[in-house]
Amino acid sequence: MCAHTPPCPTAEAPDREAARPIAHHPEQGWSLLCNQVLHFEDTGELLPNGTIIAPRRHLAVPVGGAA
């Protein structure tokens, strides 16, 4: 599917987010990658086979702690 050299990682590869975007819609918060993965700005993904990858969110750590 990918005609780039070197080829983009497949949708099943752990580094699938490294594929080139072929459609980018920042106003809607998503990009379609060359490997047919829908990548969302919250780091969630939808794979071509319908598998949902949940967002990888970092928890905010309060500075100084609560009193």
XYZ file of C-alpha atoms in Angstrom:
67
model
C 0.000 0.000 0.000
C 2.803 2.430 0.893
C 4.902 3.659 -2.027
C 7.406 5.591 0.130
C 11.059 4.663 0.508
C 11.611 3.472 3.158
C 8.078 2.127 3.500
C 5.869 3.325 6.340
C 5.277 0.990 9.294
C 2.222 -1.228 8.977
C -0.932 -0.610 11.008
C 0.027 -3.545 13.240
C 3.554 -2.272 13.969
C 4.273 -0.709 17.371
C 5.595 2.438 15.633
C 2.529 2.809 13.364
C 2.246 6.546 14.229
C 5.470 7.140 12.257
C 3.619 6.610 8.949
C 3.210 9.660 6.731
C -0.073 11.559 6.959
C -2.051 11.516 3.722
C -4.976 13.588 5.040
C -4.638 16.023 7.935
C -7.604 17.802 9.529
C -6.381 19.647 12.643
C -9.671 21.546 12.900
C -11.385 18.175 13.428
C -8.550 16.639 15.448
C -7.524 13.727 13.224
C -5.116 12.568 10.541
C -5.264 9.622 8.157
C -1.876 7.965 7.905
C -0.432 6.156 4.892
C -0.972 2.811 6.648
C -4.724 3.613 6.874
C -4.605 4.325 10.625
C -6.804 7.196 11.843
C -4.710 9.058 14.395
C -6.503 11.470 16.743
C -4.944 14.494 18.451
C -5.658 12.974 21.882
C -3.296 10.099 20.824
C -6.143 7.628 20.275
C -6.183 5.575 17.093
C -8.557 3.589 14.934
C -6.872 0.769 13.022
C -8.052 -0.376 9.575
C -9.452 -3.619 11.045
C -11.691 -1.626 13.444
C -9.499 -2.019 16.532
C -9.621 1.002 18.833
C -6.424 2.105 20.549
C -7.275 4.172 23.624
C -5.568 7.547 24.120
C -2.329 7.489 26.078
C -2.966 10.321 28.470
C -0.515 11.469 31.087
C -1.905 12.336 34.494
C -1.172 15.828 35.676
C 0.975 15.863 38.774
C 0.267 18.837 41.052
C 3.303 20.959 41.868
C 3.728 21.442 45.605
C 0.814 19.135 46.499
C -2.566 19.962 47.980
C -2.844 21.478 51.466
